[in-house]
Structure formats: structure tokens, C-alpha cells
Amino acid sequence: MDALTIIQHFFPLQGKDIDLLYPLFEEVVVPKSTNVIEVDRHSHYLYFIKEGSCRIFYYKEEKEVILDFAFPGDALMSLNSYVHGKAGYENIQTMEDAVLYRVKANALQQLFHESLGIANWGRKLAEVETLKIEYRLMSKLFKTAAESYKELLERAPALIHHIKLGFIASYLGISQVTLSRIRAKI
């Protein structure tokens, strides 16, 4: 997914604003298993996935707990860094070799002061990311593992088979044996 498509996905911008924002999107190639964002560290960048996939996780009692997965077109950010300029709570790691767009947060913040359109784009980006968090919470509280697995299949049918079963089981909060049973029924 190209940078312009990603930009327009969050909030449609017009000529001058696109000309200001687009150059901030630096394409970077990131190897598999690279931590793009790390817990307890301030993230100076926002990322957007052009190709590949990532997992969002944290540690609980020295065990990884997967919060979500990210696929082409998705933003990768620590909201705490983006909004407050502080260290984040999550780790975001590539699950395969990936091509990302990297945007310096401070350069983006500067554009917010220069352009109302770009400021609105940044607000919409934060809103989308906040809604993702809310959706994850509601899903964990009110959906069965089977329902969540079906939704994951719908989100990324071509990529789901590249995700380790242990990662998917962690995301669903179940064992790999239970995941196998769910997969057999679908």
C-alpha cells in the first residue's frame, strides 16, 4: 500500500497539505523480528505498514501477551508517545520482513501548527488508533475466542497463515490445542 493511499485513508487532504505531509513518509525496510516500538521507551517515530505484518504485545510475568496484529495500511504507534511525548506501554515487532513508512513525530507535530488540514489528519489518526484499543477491549470482554479468530481471518485472510499459531493463541487468550479445535471447526 503506497504512502498516499495510507495518508488519504485516515483523512482526505488537499494539494498543499499533501505536499507538506507526503515528504515526511520515509520508506524503510525492516527485518523479521525487529522491535519497531519498545515498551518503556519514548518512540520518536510513527510507522505505517506498506508490506508485511507486525504484532503488538506486552510482557506479563515474563510471558508475551499479544494485544493485536497489524497489516498493510495500519499505523504503528505508541499513543502515549504520540499524545504525551512519554514512554509507551507496548512492544511492536515485525513478524516477517516488512516495508514501513517512518514519520518523525516532532516533524509531524510541527506541521500540526502550520496546517489545519494536517492537524485534522493527526486528530483522525489518533481517533482511529483509540477506537482500535476500544475495539480490542470490547472484543476481549464480549467475544468468544472463535468469534475473534473469525474476525482475524476476515481482516487478513492472505496473511493469517504466516502468523505463528502460538501468537494467534496468545492473542485469543487460549492454548494452541484449543486454537486447533477452533480451526478444525471453521
C-alpha positions as a Markdown table, in Angstrom:
| # | Residue | x | y | z |
|---|---|---|---|---|
| 1 | Met | 0.0 | 0.0 | 0.0 |
| 2 | Asp | 1.6 | 3.3 | -1.0 |
| 3 | Ala | 2.1 | 6.3 | 1.2 |
| 4 | Leu | -0.5 | 8.5 | -0.5 |
| 5 | Thr | -3.2 | 5.9 | -0.1 |
| 6 | Ile | -2.4 | 5.5 | 3.6 |
| 7 | Ile | -2.5 | 9.3 | 4.1 |
| 8 | Gln | -5.8 | 9.6 | 2.4 |
| 9 | His | -7.3 | 6.7 | 4.3 |
| 10 | Phe | -7.1 | 8.5 | 7.6 |
| 11 | Phe | -8.4 | 11.9 | 6.5 |
| 12 | Pro | -8.6 | 13.3 | 2.9 |
| 13 | Leu | -6.1 | 16.0 | 2.4 |
| 14 | Gln | -5.8 | 18.5 | -0.5 |
| 15 | Gly | -2.9 | 19.6 | -2.6 |
| 16 | Lys | -0.8 | 21.8 | -0.3 |
| 17 | Asp | -1.3 | 19.6 | 2.7 |
| 18 | Ile | -0.3 | 16.5 | 0.8 |
| 19 | Asp | 2.8 | 18.3 | -0.4 |
| 20 | Leu | 3.7 | 19.1 | 3.2 |
| 21 | Leu | 2.9 | 15.7 | 4.7 |
| 22 | Tyr | 4.0 | 13.3 | 2.0 |
| 23 | Pro | 7.7 | 14.1 | 2.2 |
| 24 | Leu | 7.7 | 13.0 | 5.9 |
| 25 | Phe | 7.0 | 9.4 | 4.8 |
| 26 | Glu | 10.4 | 7.7 | 4.7 |
| 27 | Glu | 10.4 | 4.2 | 3.4 |
| 28 | Val | 12.4 | 1.7 | 5.5 |
| 29 | Val | 13.0 | -2.0 | 5.1 |
| 30 | Val | 12.8 | -3.8 | 8.5 |
| 31 | Pro | 13.9 | -7.4 | 9.0 |
| 32 | Lys | 11.7 | -10.0 | 10.7 |
| 33 | Ser | 11.6 | -10.0 | 14.5 |
| 34 | Thr | 12.7 | -6.3 | 14.8 |
| 35 | Asn | 11.2 | -4.3 | 17.6 |
| 36 | Val | 9.9 | -1.1 | 15.9 |
| 37 | Ile | 8.5 | 0.3 | 19.1 |
| 38 | Glu | 9.6 | -0.9 | 22.6 |
| 39 | Val | 7.9 | -0.8 | 26.0 |
| 40 | Asp | 9.2 | 1.9 | 28.4 |
| 41 | Arg | 10.8 | 3.8 | 25.6 |
| 42 | His | 9.7 | 7.1 | 24.0 |
| 43 | Ser | 9.0 | 6.5 | 20.3 |
| 44 | His | 10.2 | 9.3 | 18.2 |
| 45 | Tyr | 8.5 | 7.9 | 15.1 |
| 46 | Leu | 5.1 | 6.8 | 13.8 |
| 47 | Tyr | 5.1 | 3.9 | 11.3 |
| 48 | Phe | 2.7 | 2.8 | 8.6 |
| 49 | Ile | 2.9 | -0.6 | 7.1 |
| 50 | Lys | 3.4 | -0.8 | 3.3 |
| 51 | Glu | 4.2 | -4.5 | 3.2 |
| 52 | Gly | 4.4 | -7.2 | 5.9 |
| 53 | Ser | 2.8 | -7.6 | 9.3 |
| 54 | Cys | 3.5 | -6.9 | 13.0 |
| 55 | Arg | 2.4 | -8.0 | 16.4 |
| 56 | Ile | 1.6 | -5.7 | 19.3 |
| 57 | Phe | 2.4 | -7.2 | 22.7 |
| 58 | Tyr | 3.4 | -6.7 | 26.2 |
| 59 | Tyr | 5.0 | -8.8 | 28.9 |
| 60 | Lys | 3.1 | -10.2 | 31.8 |
| 61 | Glu | 5.1 | -12.2 | 34.3 |
| 62 | Glu | 7.8 | -12.7 | 31.7 |
| 63 | Lys | 5.3 | -14.1 | 29.2 |
| 64 | Glu | 4.4 | -12.4 | 26.0 |
| 65 | Val | 0.7 | -11.4 | 25.6 |
| 66 | Ile | -0.4 | -10.4 | 22.1 |
| 67 | Leu | -2.7 | -7.5 | 22.0 |
| 68 | Asp | -3.2 | -7.3 | 18.3 |
| 69 | Phe | -1.7 | -7.7 | 14.8 |
| 70 | Ala | -1.1 | -5.0 | 12.2 |
| 71 | Phe | -1.2 | -5.4 | 8.5 |
| 72 | Pro | -0.6 | -3.2 | 5.3 |
| 73 | Gly | -2.2 | 0.2 | 5.7 |
| 74 | Asp | -2.2 | 0.1 | 9.5 |
| 75 | Ala | -0.4 | 2.7 | 11.7 |
| 76 | Leu | 2.1 | 1.6 | 14.3 |
| 77 | Met | 2.5 | 4.0 | 17.2 |
| 78 | Ser | 2.7 | 4.3 | 20.9 |
| 79 | Leu | -0.2 | 6.6 | 21.7 |
| 80 | Asn | 1.5 | 7.6 | 24.9 |
| 81 | Ser | 4.5 | 8.9 | 23.0 |
| 82 | Tyr | 2.3 | 10.4 | 20.2 |
| 83 | Val | 0.0 | 12.3 | 22.6 |
| 84 | His | 2.1 | 13.0 | 25.6 |
| 85 | Gly | 5.7 | 12.5 | 24.4 |
| 86 | Lys | 6.3 | 9.8 | 27.0 |
| 87 | Ala | 7.4 | 6.2 | 27.0 |
| 88 | Gly | 4.9 | 3.7 | 25.8 |
| 89 | Tyr | 3.3 | 0.5 | 27.2 |
| 90 | Glu | 3.6 | -1.8 | 24.3 |
| 91 | Asn | 6.1 | -3.6 | 22.0 |
| 92 | Ile | 5.5 | -3.7 | 18.3 |
| 93 | Gln | 7.6 | -6.2 | 16.4 |
| 94 | Thr | 7.7 | -7.3 | 12.8 |
| 95 | Met | 6.6 | -10.9 | 12.2 |
| 96 | Glu | 8.2 | -11.0 | 8.7 |
| 97 | Asp | 10.5 | -8.8 | 6.7 |
| 98 | Ala | 8.5 | -5.6 | 6.3 |
| 99 | Val | 8.5 | -2.4 | 4.4 |
| 100 | Leu | 7.3 | 0.5 | 6.6 |
| 101 | Tyr | 6.9 | 4.2 | 6.2 |
| 102 | Arg | 8.6 | 6.1 | 9.1 |
| 103 | Val | 7.4 | 9.6 | 10.1 |
| 104 | Lys | 9.3 | 11.7 | 12.6 |
| 105 | Ala | 6.8 | 12.6 | 15.4 |
| 106 | Asn | 8.3 | 16.0 | 16.0 |
| 107 | Ala | 8.2 | 17.0 | 12.3 |
| 108 | Leu | 4.5 | 15.9 | 12.2 |
| 109 | Gln | 3.7 | 17.9 | 15.4 |
| 110 | Gln | 5.3 | 20.9 | 13.7 |
| 111 | Leu | 3.0 | 20.5 | 10.7 |
| 112 | Phe | 0.0 | 20.4 | 13.0 |
| 113 | His | 0.8 | 24.0 | 13.9 |
| 114 | Glu | 1.2 | 25.0 | 10.3 |
| 115 | Ser | -1.8 | 23.4 | 8.7 |
| 116 | Leu | -5.4 | 22.9 | 10.0 |
| 117 | Gly | -5.9 | 20.1 | 7.4 |
| 118 | Ile | -2.8 | 18.2 | 8.7 |
| 119 | Ala | -3.8 | 18.8 | 12.3 |
| 120 | Asn | -7.2 | 17.3 | 11.5 |
| 121 | Trp | -5.4 | 14.4 | 9.8 |
| 122 | Gly | -3.4 | 13.8 | 13.0 |
| 123 | Arg | -6.6 | 14.0 | 15.1 |
| 124 | Lys | -8.3 | 11.4 | 12.9 |
| 125 | Leu | -5.2 | 9.2 | 13.1 |
| 126 | Ala | -5.4 | 9.4 | 17.0 |
| 127 | Glu | -9.1 | 8.7 | 16.9 |
| 128 | Val | -8.7 | 5.6 | 14.7 |
| 129 | Glu | -5.9 | 4.3 | 17.0 |
| 130 | Thr | -8.0 | 5.0 | 20.1 |
| 131 | Leu | -11.0 | 3.2 | 18.6 |
| 132 | Lys | -8.8 | 0.2 | 17.9 |
| 133 | Ile | -7.9 | 0.0 | 21.5 |
| 134 | Glu | -11.6 | 0.2 | 22.5 |
| 135 | Tyr | -12.4 | -2.5 | 20.0 |
| 136 | Arg | -9.7 | -4.8 | 21.4 |
| 137 | Leu | -11.1 | -4.2 | 24.9 |
| 138 | Met | -14.7 | -4.9 | 23.9 |
| 139 | Ser | -13.6 | -8.0 | 21.9 |
| 140 | Lys | -11.8 | -9.4 | 24.9 |
| 141 | Leu | -14.7 | -8.8 | 27.2 |
| 142 | Phe | -17.6 | -9.8 | 25.0 |
| 143 | Lys | -16.5 | -12.1 | 22.2 |
| 144 | Thr | -15.6 | -15.8 | 22.2 |
| 145 | Ala | -12.2 | -16.9 | 21.0 |
| 146 | Ala | -13.9 | -18.5 | 18.0 |
| 147 | Glu | -15.6 | -15.2 | 17.1 |
| 148 | Ser | -12.3 | -13.3 | 17.5 |
| 149 | Tyr | -10.5 | -15.8 | 15.3 |
| 150 | Lys | -13.1 | -15.5 | 12.6 |
| 151 | Glu | -12.7 | -11.7 | 12.7 |
| 152 | Leu | -8.9 | -12.0 | 12.4 |
| 153 | Leu | -9.4 | -14.3 | 9.4 |
| 154 | Glu | -11.6 | -11.6 | 7.8 |
| 155 | Arg | -9.1 | -8.8 | 8.5 |
| 156 | Ala | -6.1 | -10.6 | 6.9 |
| 157 | Pro | -7.1 | -13.8 | 5.0 |
| 158 | Ala | -3.9 | -13.8 | 3.0 |
| 159 | Leu | -1.6 | -13.1 | 5.9 |
| 160 | Ile | -3.2 | -15.2 | 8.7 |
| 161 | His | -1.3 | -18.3 | 7.6 |
| 162 | His | 2.0 | -16.6 | 8.1 |
| 163 | Ile | 1.4 | -15.9 | 11.8 |
| 164 | Lys | 2.7 | -18.4 | 14.3 |
| 165 | Leu | 0.0 | -20.4 | 15.9 |
| 166 | Gly | 1.4 | -19.5 | 19.3 |
| 167 | Phe | 1.0 | -15.8 | 18.5 |
| 168 | Ile | -2.6 | -16.3 | 17.5 |
| 169 | Ala | -3.4 | -18.4 | 20.6 |
| 170 | Ser | -1.9 | -15.7 | 22.8 |
| 171 | Tyr | -4.0 | -13.0 | 21.0 |
| 172 | Leu | -7.1 | -15.1 | 21.6 |
| 173 | Gly | -6.1 | -15.9 | 25.2 |
| 174 | Ile | -6.3 | -19.6 | 24.7 |
| 175 | Ser | -4.0 | -22.6 | 24.3 |
| 176 | Gln | -2.7 | -23.8 | 21.0 |
| 177 | Val | -4.7 | -27.0 | 21.5 |
| 178 | Thr | -7.9 | -25.0 | 21.8 |
| 179 | Leu | -6.9 | -23.0 | 18.8 |
| 180 | Ser | -6.5 | -26.2 | 16.8 |
| 181 | Arg | -10.0 | -27.2 | 17.8 |
| 182 | Ile | -11.4 | -23.8 | 16.7 |
| 183 | Arg | -9.6 | -24.0 | 13.3 |
| 184 | Ala | -10.9 | -27.5 | 12.7 |
| 185 | Lys | -14.5 | -26.3 | 13.0 |
| 186 | Ile | -14.0 | -23.3 | 10.7 |
